[in-house]
Coordinates of C-alpha atoms and ligand atoms in Angstrom, one line a residue:
M154 CA 74.3 48.2 21.4
R155 CA 77.3 45.4 21.9
L156 CA 80.7 47.9 23.0
P157 CA 83.8 46.4 22.4
A158 CA 86.2 45.1 24.6
R159 CA 88.9 47.3 24.0
L160 CA 87.1 50.4 24.0
S161 CA 89.5 53.7 24.9
H162 CA 88.0 55.8 28.3
P163 CA 87.2 59.0 25.9
L164 CA 85.0 56.9 23.5
R165 CA 83.5 55.5 26.1
T166 CA 82.8 58.5 28.8
A167 CA 81.8 60.4 25.5
L168 CA 78.9 57.3 24.8
C169 CA 77.9 57.4 28.1
T170 CA 77.2 61.6 27.9
V171 CA 75.5 61.2 25.0
L172 CA 73.3 57.7 26.8
S173 CA 72.7 60.4 30.2
T174 CA 71.9 63.3 27.8
A175 CA 68.8 61.0 26.3
L176 CA 67.7 60.1 29.6
A177 CA 67.6 63.4 30.8
A178 CA 66.0 64.8 27.6
T179 CA 63.0 61.8 28.0
A180 CA 62.8 62.8 31.8
A181 CA 62.5 66.5 31.1
A182 CA 59.7 65.6 28.5
Q183 CA 57.1 64.0 30.5
G184 CA 57.3 66.7 33.3
P185 CA 56.9 67.3 37.0
T186 CA 55.2 64.3 38.7
T187 CA 52.5 65.3 40.9
T188 CA 52.5 62.8 44.6
C189 CA 49.4 62.8 46.6
L190 CA 50.2 63.1 50.1
A191 CA 47.1 60.6 50.7
D192 CA 49.4 57.6 48.6
L193 CA 51.9 57.8 50.7
D194 CA 53.5 55.7 53.9
L195 CA 51.4 57.5 56.6
A196 CA 52.3 55.4 59.9
L197 CA 55.3 58.4 60.5
I198 CA 52.5 60.9 61.6
R199 CA 52.2 61.9 64.9
Q200 CA 48.9 63.4 66.3
G201 CA 47.0 63.7 69.0
W202 CA 43.8 61.4 68.9
G203 CA 43.4 57.9 66.3
S204 CA 45.6 57.8 63.1
P205 CA 46.4 59.4 59.8
Q206 CA 43.3 58.2 57.6
K207 CA 44.0 58.2 53.5
D208 CA 41.7 59.7 51.9
R209 CA 39.0 59.9 54.6
A210 CA 38.7 62.2 57.9
V211 CA 40.0 60.7 61.1
T212 CA 36.8 59.4 61.9
G213 CA 36.7 57.3 58.7
R214 CA 33.8 59.0 57.4
P215 CA 34.5 60.7 53.4
L216 CA 36.5 64.2 54.0
A217 CA 34.2 67.0 53.9
I218 CA 35.0 70.7 54.8
A219 CA 31.6 72.8 55.4
G220 CA 30.0 70.9 53.2
A221 CA 32.4 70.5 50.0
G222 CA 33.2 66.8 49.7
F223 CA 36.8 65.8 48.8
A224 CA 37.8 62.1 47.4
R225 CA 41.3 62.7 48.3
G226 CA 43.6 63.8 50.9
I227 CA 44.9 62.8 54.5
G228 CA 42.5 62.7 57.7
T229 CA 44.6 63.6 61.1
H230 CA 43.6 64.9 64.5
G231 CA 45.3 68.1 66.3
K232 CA 47.7 68.3 66.9
A233 CA 48.8 66.4 63.9
R234 CA 52.9 67.2 62.8
I235 CA 53.8 65.7 58.7
W236 CA 57.3 65.7 58.6
L237 CA 57.6 65.1 54.7
A238 CA 61.5 64.7 53.4
L239 CA 61.8 66.2 49.2
H240 CA 64.7 65.8 48.4
G241 CA 65.2 69.3 47.1
A242 CA 63.2 67.8 44.1
A243 CA 59.7 69.3 44.9
Q244 CA 58.0 72.3 43.1
R245 CA 55.1 73.0 44.4
F246 CA 53.1 71.5 47.6
R247 CA 49.1 72.5 47.4
A248 CA 46.4 71.3 49.4
T249 CA 42.7 72.9 51.3
V250 CA 42.8 72.4 54.6
G251 CA 40.4 72.9 57.0
V252 CA 38.8 71.3 60.5
D253 CA 36.4 68.0 59.1
D254 CA 32.6 68.8 59.3
G255 CA 32.1 65.3 61.3
A256 CA 33.8 67.0 64.2
T257 CA 32.2 66.5 67.2
D258 CA 32.1 69.3 68.9
P259 CA 31.6 72.3 66.8
A260 CA 32.1 74.7 70.3
R261 CA 35.8 73.5 70.3
A262 CA 36.4 72.6 67.0
S263 CA 39.6 74.9 66.0
I264 CA 42.7 74.1 64.0
T265 CA 45.5 76.0 63.2
F266 CA 46.8 74.9 59.8
T267 CA 50.6 76.0 59.7
V268 CA 53.3 74.4 56.6
F269 CA 57.3 75.3 57.1
G270 CA 59.9 74.4 54.8
D271 CA 63.2 74.3 55.9
G272 CA 62.1 76.1 59.3
R273 CA 60.9 79.1 57.2
R274 CA 56.7 79.5 57.4
L275 CA 55.7 79.5 53.6
F276 CA 51.9 79.3 55.6
D277 CA 49.4 80.1 57.9
S278 CA 45.6 79.7 58.2
G279 CA 44.6 81.4 61.2
V280 CA 42.0 79.6 63.4
L281 CA 39.9 77.6 61.1
R282 CA 36.7 76.3 63.1
R283 CA 34.3 73.7 62.0
G284 CA 31.8 75.7 59.0
D285 CA 34.4 77.7 57.9
P286 CA 35.1 77.0 54.2
G287 CA 38.6 75.0 53.2
K288 CA 41.9 77.4 53.0
A289 CA 43.3 76.7 49.5
I290 CA 47.2 76.2 50.3
D291 CA 49.7 76.4 46.8
V292 CA 53.6 77.4 48.1
D293 CA 57.0 77.3 46.2
V294 CA 58.6 74.7 48.0
T295 CA 61.8 74.6 45.3
G296 CA 64.9 73.6 46.9
I297 CA 63.3 71.9 50.1
Q298 CA 64.6 69.3 52.1
H299 CA 62.2 68.9 54.8
L300 CA 58.3 70.0 54.6
L301 CA 56.4 70.3 57.8
L302 CA 52.5 70.6 58.3
L303 CA 51.0 71.2 61.8
A304 CA 48.0 71.4 62.6
G305 CA 47.7 73.0 65.5
D306 CA 44.8 73.7 68.8
A307 CA 44.3 77.0 68.2
G308 CA 44.6 77.1 72.1
D309 CA 41.8 75.5 73.5
G310 CA 43.2 71.7 73.4
N311 CA 42.8 69.4 71.2
D312 CA 38.7 68.4 71.4
S313 CA 37.4 67.9 68.1
D314 CA 40.1 69.4 66.6
H315 CA 39.9 66.7 63.3
A316 CA 41.8 68.0 60.4
D317 CA 41.4 67.6 56.9
W318 CA 44.6 68.1 54.1
A319 CA 42.6 67.5 51.3
E320 CA 43.8 66.9 47.8
A321 CA 47.2 67.4 49.3
T322 CA 49.8 67.0 46.5
I323 CA 53.3 67.5 46.1
V324 CA 54.7 68.3 42.4
H325 CA 58.6 67.5 42.1
I326 CA 60.8 66.2 39.4
G327 CA 63.2 63.3 40.5
P328 CA 62.3 61.0 44.1
A329 CA 58.6 61.1 45.4
P330 CA 58.2 62.6 49.0
R331 CA 58.4 60.9 52.2
V332 CA 56.9 61.0 54.9
V333 CA 59.9 61.0 58.3
A334 CA 59.1 60.8 62.1
A335 CA 61.8 64.3 61.9
P336 CA 64.5 65.1 60.3
D337 CA 67.4 63.1 61.0
E338 CA 69.5 63.6 63.7
P339 CA 72.4 62.1 65.1
A340 CA 71.5 59.5 68.0
E341 CA 74.8 60.8 69.9
L342 CA 75.9 59.8 73.1
L343 CA 76.2 62.2 75.5
T344 CA 77.0 60.2 78.9
P345 CA 80.1 59.0 78.5
P346 CA 81.7 55.9 79.7
P347 CA 82.5 54.9 83.4
P348 CA 85.8 55.0 84.3
L349 CA 87.4 51.7 85.2
A350 CA 88.2 53.1 89.2
P351 CA 84.4 52.3 91.3
R352 CA 82.5 55.0 91.8
I353 CA 79.4 54.6 94.0
H354 CA 75.9 56.6 93.0
G355 CA 72.8 55.8 94.4
P356 CA 70.8 58.3 97.1
A357 CA 72.8 59.2 99.8
L358 CA 70.0 57.9 102.0
T359 CA 67.6 54.8 102.5
G360 CA 64.3 54.4 104.3
C361 CA 63.3 51.2 106.0
R362 CA 61.0 49.8 108.3
P363 CA 62.5 48.3 112.1
G364 CA 62.2 44.3 112.0
H365 CA 61.9 44.1 108.1
P366 CA 63.7 42.7 105.7
F367 CA 66.6 44.9 104.5
L368 CA 67.6 44.6 101.2
Y369 CA 70.5 47.0 99.3
R370 CA 72.8 46.6 96.2
I371 CA 75.4 49.0 96.4
P372 CA 75.0 51.1 93.4
T373 CA 78.8 51.2 91.5
T374 CA 80.0 51.5 88.7
G375 CA 83.9 50.2 87.6
E376 CA 85.7 47.3 86.7
R377 CA 84.4 43.9 88.2
P378 CA 85.4 42.6 90.4
I379 CA 84.9 45.6 93.1
A380 CA 85.8 44.5 96.9
F381 CA 83.6 46.3 98.8
A382 CA 83.5 47.1 102.4
A383 CA 81.3 48.9 105.0
E384 CA 81.9 50.4 108.4
Q385 CA 79.9 50.9 111.2
L386 CA 77.5 48.9 109.3
P387 CA 74.2 48.0 112.0
A388 CA 75.1 43.9 113.4
S389 CA 71.5 43.2 111.7
I390 CA 73.0 43.8 108.5
A391 CA 76.1 42.2 107.0
L392 CA 77.4 42.4 103.2
D393 CA 78.8 40.4 100.6
A394 CA 82.3 41.8 99.5
T395 CA 82.2 40.7 96.6
N396 CA 79.0 41.7 95.1
G397 CA 78.3 44.6 97.6
I398 CA 74.9 43.3 98.2
L399 CA 74.0 44.5 101.6
R400 CA 71.2 42.3 103.3
G401 CA 70.2 41.6 106.7
T402 CA 67.5 43.2 109.4
V403 CA 66.3 46.8 109.5
P404 CA 67.4 47.6 112.8
P405 CA 65.8 49.4 115.9
A406 CA 64.8 52.8 114.7
G407 CA 67.5 55.9 113.8
T408 CA 70.0 57.0 111.7
Y409 CA 72.4 54.6 110.6
R410 CA 75.7 56.5 109.1
V411 CA 77.3 53.7 107.1
T412 CA 80.9 54.3 105.3
L413 CA 80.8 52.2 102.0
R414 CA 84.2 51.6 100.3
A415 CA 84.7 50.1 97.3
R416 CA 88.2 49.0 95.4
N417 CA 89.5 47.7 92.4
P418 CA 92.9 47.9 90.8
H419 CA 92.4 51.1 89.3
G420 CA 91.2 52.4 92.1
E421 CA 89.1 53.3 95.5
D422 CA 86.0 55.2 96.2
Q423 CA 84.0 56.1 99.3
R424 CA 80.5 57.1 100.5
T425 CA 78.0 57.5 103.8
L426 CA 75.2 56.0 103.2
R427 CA 72.4 56.9 106.0
I428 CA 70.3 54.1 107.2
V429 CA 67.2 55.6 108.3
A430 CA 65.1 53.1 109.7
G431 CA 61.8 54.6 110.8
D432 CA 58.3 54.7 109.6
Q433 CA 59.1 55.9 106.2
I434 CA 60.1 53.8 103.1
A435 CA 60.9 55.4 99.2
L436 CA 62.6 58.3 100.6
T437 CA 63.9 59.2 97.0
P438 CA 62.3 58.5 94.0
P439 CA 62.2 54.4 93.4
M440 CA 63.7 53.9 90.0
G441 CA 63.9 49.9 88.1
W442 CA 61.9 48.8 85.7
N443 CA 58.1 47.7 84.6
H444 CA 57.4 45.2 81.7
W445 CA 53.9 47.0 80.5
Y446 CA 55.4 48.7 77.6
A447 CA 57.9 46.2 76.6
H448 CA 55.1 42.5 77.0
Y449 CA 52.1 43.4 77.8
D450 CA 49.8 40.3 78.3
R451 CA 53.0 38.5 76.5
I452 CA 54.8 38.8 80.3
T453 CA 56.2 35.9 81.4
D454 CA 58.7 34.5 84.7
E455 CA 61.2 33.9 82.2
L456 CA 61.4 37.5 80.5
M457 CA 60.9 39.0 84.5
R458 CA 63.9 36.7 85.3
H459 CA 66.1 38.1 82.3
A460 CA 64.8 41.5 82.9
A461 CA 66.5 40.9 86.3
D462 CA 69.5 39.5 85.1
T463 CA 69.9 42.3 81.7
M464 CA 69.1 45.0 85.0
V465 CA 72.7 43.6 86.5
A466 CA 75.0 42.5 83.1
S467 CA 74.4 45.8 81.7
G468 CA 75.0 48.2 84.3
M469 CA 71.5 49.8 85.0
A470 CA 71.4 48.6 88.9
D471 CA 75.2 50.2 88.9
V472 CA 73.6 53.5 88.7
G473 CA 70.9 52.5 91.1
Y474 CA 67.6 51.0 89.3
Q475 CA 66.6 48.5 91.9
Y476 CA 62.6 47.7 91.3
V477 CA 61.9 44.3 88.7
N478 CA 58.2 45.1 88.3
I479 CA 55.7 43.0 86.8
D480 CA 52.5 45.1 85.5
D481 CA 48.9 43.2 84.9
C482 CA 48.4 40.0 83.2
W483 CA 50.9 37.1 86.1
M484 CA 46.8 36.1 87.0
N485 CA 43.9 34.2 85.2
A486 CA 41.4 35.9 83.4
A487 CA 38.0 33.9 82.9
K488 CA 38.9 35.2 78.7
H489 CA 41.8 35.6 76.9
R490 CA 43.7 34.8 73.5
D491 CA 46.3 33.2 75.2
E492 CA 44.5 29.7 77.0
R493 CA 47.5 29.6 79.1
R494 CA 46.0 33.0 81.0
V495 CA 42.5 31.3 81.5
G496 CA 42.1 29.3 84.7
P497 CA 40.7 29.4 88.3
L498 CA 41.1 32.8 89.6
R499 CA 41.3 32.2 93.1
D500 CA 42.2 28.8 95.6
G501 CA 39.9 27.0 97.7
N502 CA 41.0 29.5 100.2
G503 CA 40.0 32.7 97.8
D504 CA 44.0 32.9 97.6
I505 CA 44.5 34.6 94.0
L506 CA 46.6 32.4 91.5
P507 CA 49.1 32.9 89.3
N508 CA 48.4 31.8 85.5
A509 CA 50.5 29.0 84.2
Y510 CA 53.5 31.7 83.2
F511 CA 53.8 32.0 86.5
P512 CA 54.1 28.9 88.2
D513 CA 56.7 29.8 91.2
M514 CA 55.8 33.6 92.7
P515 CA 58.0 33.4 96.0
A516 CA 61.1 31.9 93.0
L517 CA 60.6 34.6 91.2
T518 CA 61.2 37.1 93.6
A519 CA 63.9 35.1 95.3
Y520 CA 65.7 34.9 91.8
I521 CA 65.3 38.5 91.5
H522 CA 66.7 39.1 95.6
A523 CA 69.3 36.8 94.7
R524 CA 70.7 39.7 92.1
G525 CA 70.2 42.4 94.9
L526 CA 67.0 43.8 93.3
K527 CA 63.5 44.5 94.4
A528 CA 60.8 42.9 93.0
G529 CA 57.2 44.6 92.1
I530 CA 53.7 43.4 91.5
Y531 CA 50.6 44.7 90.5
T532 CA 46.6 44.2 91.0
S533 CA 43.2 46.5 90.6
P534 CA 40.8 47.6 93.5
G535 CA 38.1 46.2 90.8
P536 CA 37.0 42.9 90.4
T537 CA 39.0 42.5 87.2
T538 CA 41.9 44.1 86.3
C539 CA 43.1 46.7 82.9
G540 CA 43.4 43.2 81.1
G541 CA 40.5 41.5 82.5
F542 CA 42.4 39.2 84.3
A543 CA 41.3 38.6 88.2
G544 CA 41.5 41.8 90.7
T545 CA 41.2 42.5 94.3
W546 CA 37.7 43.0 94.5
Q547 CA 36.9 41.8 98.1
H548 CA 39.9 40.1 99.0
E549 CA 42.2 43.0 99.5
A550 CA 43.4 41.7 103.0
A551 CA 44.0 38.5 101.3
D552 CA 45.9 39.8 98.3
A553 CA 48.0 42.4 100.4
A554 CA 49.4 39.0 102.5
R555 CA 50.3 36.5 99.6
F556 CA 52.0 39.7 97.7
A557 CA 53.8 40.0 101.2
A558 CA 54.5 36.5 101.7
W559 CA 55.7 36.0 98.1
G560 CA 58.1 38.0 98.5
F561 CA 57.2 41.6 96.4
D562 CA 58.0 45.1 97.4
F563 CA 56.4 47.1 95.4
L564 CA 52.9 47.2 94.5
K565 CA 51.0 49.2 92.0
Y566 CA 47.2 50.0 92.5
D567 CA 45.3 50.3 89.3
W568 CA 41.7 51.3 89.2
C569 CA 40.0 49.4 86.3
S570 CA 36.4 48.0 87.0
Y571 CA 36.6 49.5 90.5
G572 CA 34.3 52.0 89.2
S573 CA 31.5 49.6 88.1
V574 CA 31.5 48.4 92.5
A575 CA 31.5 51.9 93.3
Q576 CA 29.8 55.2 93.9
K577 CA 31.6 58.1 91.8
E578 CA 32.3 60.5 93.9
R579 CA 35.3 61.6 95.6
A580 CA 34.9 59.7 98.9
T581 CA 35.3 56.7 96.5
H582 CA 38.3 57.7 94.3
R583 CA 40.4 57.5 97.7
E584 CA 38.6 54.2 99.8
P585 CA 40.1 51.3 98.0
Y586 CA 43.8 53.3 98.5
R587 CA 42.9 54.3 101.8
V588 CA 42.0 50.6 102.2
M589 CA 45.6 49.3 101.0
G590 CA 47.6 51.8 102.1
R591 CA 47.2 50.6 105.8
L592 CA 47.1 46.9 104.5
L593 CA 50.3 46.7 103.1
Q594 CA 51.2 49.3 106.3
Q595 CA 50.6 45.9 108.3
Q596 CA 52.8 43.6 106.3
P597 CA 56.0 42.5 107.4
R598 CA 58.1 43.5 105.0
D599 CA 58.5 47.3 103.5
I600 CA 56.2 47.6 100.1
V601 CA 56.6 50.3 98.2
F602 CA 52.5 51.4 97.4
N603 CA 52.1 53.6 93.9
L604 CA 48.4 54.6 93.0
C605 CA 47.6 54.3 89.7
Q606 CA 44.3 55.7 88.9
Y607 CA 45.7 58.4 86.8
G608 CA 45.3 61.7 88.8
M609 CA 41.6 61.4 90.0
G610 CA 40.0 62.9 93.1
D611 CA 43.5 65.7 92.9
V612 CA 45.0 62.4 94.0
W613 CA 48.3 64.3 94.6
E614 CA 46.6 66.3 97.6
W615 CA 45.4 62.6 99.3
G616 CA 48.0 60.1 98.3
A617 CA 50.3 60.5 100.5
E618 CA 47.7 60.3 103.4
V619 CA 46.7 56.8 102.3
G620 CA 50.1 55.6 102.7
G621 CA 51.4 56.4 98.4
H622 CA 54.3 57.0 97.5
C623 CA 53.6 57.4 94.3
W624 CA 50.9 58.4 92.3
R625 CA 50.0 58.7 88.6
T626 CA 48.9 62.5 87.6
A627 CA 47.4 61.4 84.6
G628 CA 46.3 58.6 82.3
D629 CA 48.8 56.0 80.4
L630 CA 51.6 58.0 78.7
G631 CA 52.1 55.1 75.9
F632 CA 49.4 56.6 74.1
E633 CA 50.4 60.2 74.5
L634 CA 53.9 59.5 73.5
D635 CA 54.1 62.9 71.1
R636 CA 53.0 64.8 73.9
I637 CA 56.0 64.2 76.4
F638 CA 56.3 68.3 76.8
E639 CA 52.8 68.6 77.7
V640 CA 52.2 65.7 80.0
A641 CA 55.8 66.3 81.8
L642 CA 54.4 70.2 82.2
A643 CA 50.8 68.8 83.7
N644 CA 52.6 66.8 86.1
A645 CA 54.7 69.9 87.1
R646 CA 52.0 71.6 87.9
H647 CA 51.7 69.2 91.3
R648 CA 55.1 70.4 92.0
E649 CA 54.2 71.2 95.5
W650 CA 52.9 67.7 96.6
S651 CA 56.8 65.9 95.8
K652 CA 58.2 65.5 99.2
P653 CA 60.8 62.9 100.6
G654 CA 58.5 59.6 100.0
A655 CA 55.9 61.3 97.9
Y656 CA 56.2 61.4 93.8
N657 CA 53.9 62.4 91.2
D658 CA 53.7 60.1 88.7
P659 CA 54.2 60.9 85.2
D660 CA 53.8 57.2 84.2
Y661 CA 57.0 55.2 82.9
V662 CA 60.1 55.9 80.6
Q663 CA 59.4 54.4 77.3
I664 CA 62.4 55.3 75.0
G665 CA 64.8 52.4 73.1
W666 CA 62.6 49.7 72.1
I667 CA 59.1 49.6 73.2
G668 CA 55.0 47.8 71.9
E669 CA 52.8 50.4 70.3
A670 CA 50.4 50.3 73.5
R671 CA 47.2 51.0 71.0
T672 CA 47.7 47.4 69.7
N673 CA 49.3 46.1 72.8
G674 CA 52.1 45.6 70.0
E675 CA 55.3 43.7 69.2
P676 CA 58.8 46.3 70.6
R677 CA 60.5 47.9 68.0
P678 CA 61.9 51.3 68.1
C679 CA 60.0 54.4 69.8
G680 CA 59.4 57.2 67.1
L681 CA 61.1 59.4 70.0
T682 CA 63.8 61.7 67.7
P683 CA 67.2 61.0 70.2
N684 CA 67.1 64.7 71.0
E685 CA 63.3 64.3 72.7
Q686 CA 64.4 61.1 74.1
Y687 CA 67.4 63.1 76.4
S688 CA 64.3 65.6 76.9
F689 CA 62.3 62.4 78.1
M690 CA 64.6 61.8 80.8
S691 CA 66.0 65.0 82.1
L692 CA 62.3 65.8 82.3
W693 CA 62.1 62.9 84.5
C694 CA 64.8 63.7 86.8
L695 CA 64.2 67.4 87.3
M696 CA 60.7 66.1 88.2
A697 CA 61.9 64.0 90.7
A698 CA 59.6 61.5 89.0
P699 CA 59.4 57.7 89.8
L700 CA 62.2 56.5 87.0
F701 CA 61.0 53.5 85.6
Y702 CA 62.4 52.1 82.5
S703 CA 59.6 50.1 80.3
G704 CA 60.8 49.3 77.5
D705 CA 62.6 45.5 76.1
L706 CA 65.7 44.5 77.8
R707 CA 66.2 42.0 75.6
Q708 CA 67.2 44.8 73.3
L709 CA 69.0 47.8 75.0
D710 CA 70.6 49.2 72.5
P711 CA 73.7 51.8 73.5
F712 CA 71.9 54.9 72.8
T713 CA 69.0 53.7 75.2
H714 CA 71.0 53.0 77.3
N715 CA 73.3 56.0 77.5
V716 CA 70.4 58.1 77.7
L717 CA 69.2 56.1 80.8
C718 CA 72.6 55.6 83.1
N719 CA 73.7 58.7 83.3
P720 CA 74.6 58.4 86.9
E721 CA 75.0 63.2 87.1
V722 CA 71.7 63.2 85.2
I723 CA 70.2 60.2 87.9
A724 CA 71.7 62.2 91.0
I725 CA 68.9 65.0 90.0
D726 CA 66.1 62.7 90.5
Q727 CA 67.5 61.1 93.4
D728 CA 68.3 64.4 95.7
E729 CA 67.3 63.9 98.9
L730 CA 65.2 67.6 99.1
C731 CA 62.8 65.6 96.0
Q732 CA 62.4 69.1 94.6
S733 CA 59.9 68.8 92.0
A734 CA 61.5 71.7 89.7
R735 CA 59.7 74.7 88.9
V736 CA 59.0 76.1 85.2
V737 CA 60.4 79.1 84.3
E738 CA 58.4 80.5 80.5
L739 CA 61.4 81.3 77.9
G740 CA 58.9 82.5 75.3
E741 CA 57.2 79.9 72.8
D742 CA 58.1 77.1 73.3
R743 CA 60.7 77.5 75.1
F744 CA 60.9 77.2 78.9
A745 CA 63.5 75.9 81.8
M746 CA 62.8 73.9 85.1
V747 CA 65.0 74.8 87.5
K748 CA 65.4 72.2 90.9
D749 CA 67.2 73.2 94.3
L750 CA 69.1 70.8 95.7
V751 CA 70.9 69.6 99.1
D752 CA 74.0 70.6 98.2
G753 CA 72.9 73.8 97.8
G754 CA 73.0 74.3 93.6
Q755 CA 70.5 73.7 91.2
A756 CA 69.6 71.6 88.5
V757 CA 68.6 73.9 85.4
G758 CA 67.2 72.3 82.8
V759 CA 66.0 74.4 79.6
F760 CA 64.0 73.2 76.9
N761 CA 63.0 73.6 73.0
R762 CA 60.0 71.8 72.8
G763 CA 59.6 73.5 69.0
E764 CA 60.2 71.7 65.8
F765 CA 63.2 73.4 65.1
P766 CA 66.3 74.3 66.5
A767 CA 66.6 78.0 69.0
Q768 CA 68.7 80.1 69.9
V769 CA 67.8 80.4 73.7
E770 CA 68.7 82.7 75.8
V771 CA 68.9 82.3 79.5
V772 CA 69.9 85.0 82.3
W773 CA 70.1 83.8 85.7
A774 CA 67.4 86.1 87.4
K775 CA 64.9 84.9 85.8
L776 CA 65.8 81.2 87.2
G777 CA 66.3 82.8 90.7
L778 CA 69.8 83.0 90.3
A779 CA 72.2 85.6 91.0
G780 CA 76.1 86.3 90.8
P781 CA 79.0 83.8 89.8
M782 CA 77.7 80.6 88.9
V783 CA 79.6 77.4 88.3
V784 CA 78.0 75.3 85.7
R785 CA 78.6 72.0 84.8
D786 CA 76.9 69.8 81.7
L787 CA 75.8 66.8 83.6
W788 CA 74.9 64.7 80.3
R789 CA 78.3 65.3 78.9
Q790 CA 79.4 65.7 82.6
Ligands
GAL810 C1 46.4 51.2 83.2 C2 48.1 51.5 83.7 C3 48.8 51.2 82.8 C4 49.1 49.6 82.9 C5 47.8 49.1 82.0 C6 47.6 47.6 83.0 O1 45.4 51.4 83.5 O2 47.8 53.0 84.0 O3 50.3 51.8 83.3 O4 49.3 49.0 84.0 O5 46.8 49.9 83.0 O6 46.3 46.4 82.3

């Protein structure tokens, strides 16, 4: 129909009404739509193992519950979490749930299926085991915005928990449901911007060994240029007053109390730094950046230099991030998809050779040191590293000396392939670390020693004895990012072993842009919600964990920066008692962490690991506190 150009307003309205009424009548005539969940984009489903499968069990086999086969549905693995945005347009959710017949260990295969609509429990299957017939779900979801489907582990861990959502459908009128990571949460920037006047941050002390090179960039926020000064500085150390970098040689054993000052037109700050020259280094948890979860086997000298530059330019170094660490894949491999990483593993003298992407290691560490930062490197005690590159097996002394000569200040010592050359008994868990720990102590520079053997042989009990400063307490967190609370709570169990120079390491802070661990993927925004990212950082700081950001520094967005760079939160991590917080249970899905601080105060974190907002009441007595207290919110300062 052609409408005349000068149609009057009321008529136009009337015509529109007629048209839209006609459209609505057509939709109603078509009736509600039934959408199979298996037809949605499943990428944002989180689960404990493997990936969600369309019309298949998690193993890839046809869906089958107690002998009954199903053509359609989703195969997941506990603990699985499926968030669906229903837009208030759905009417019913239907499915048959159960443990898949392919679950490997029948004794451990037990799952609870629950369904929540906007926080209200709509369905609870109770515990279902392998062989139990599927349970039918048919619930009213009218008006609901977000539906949550959970497959829990029934309290016995998630082994063999192959969770089927067979024939799962949503009946809806209007927009189709969508799988989302979680209901939208605002990415609120809690950390206030630093004031323009200088503020000196960082721990109150630094440990170093007499006669070794000394390097310390005074972590200071505020508008640059800032004029620095240092009083009672040992004669062997000099300050660059323009950038606040202290450099020189560690003086004879003793404690040197240095007064640091920082001034700009907006104001002045001062602080005492204790330089503790003696046997111990890493007197507070090491902090920095590690390449692994951003660049995997794509790491280059150029990316490392860029990381060092960004740590300074972004202000990360101003709040204490210090080490710039290369992980695996800097050496040559016998075989690799990238030809430039293939080549001779060692030279004629048996010295390890970097690959073509690392043309000059001393130049790289010099570049990092010139910015007042420190450099870290990685190897494995086996013949090859986890990535299949040249390892250190039978070249321990040469490699330790080489890393020191190149100018590295930190070594991460993995485990991969060592099992193939050693017997699997407790002594061997320890042996390669004892050997390397002693060798590192013989080098003419301070090298922080990071054990990466996933907690084998109760490493927390002996890590410090073999010269380690921190030790991973579990496998790679990159594979378990949906379980940060569980991983943190498991790490916190070893709290009694945390002390100055000795830290439990729950792995890197993986927020912002990171690459997927299973595929060594290119960086993309991590799946954690804003609140989960705050929790991540709070947990790590309360546990005195080594604080290494392992995300893409080329894409350091304001939210990630604000989570990483709150000096008052970092100060909890860097507190010189180095205590890992004790955990106080506060009922289902809620807990607190409480940590004593050197100034007599306590740091307290209150956590809700549930899926919905919760009201949490904490009384002082429960936290071991008494009397009136002054409380400060460290995130908002
Ligand atoms: C793993 C280690 C990771 C990373 C990787 C390199 O064993 O836990 O953090 O270093 O090896 O291949």
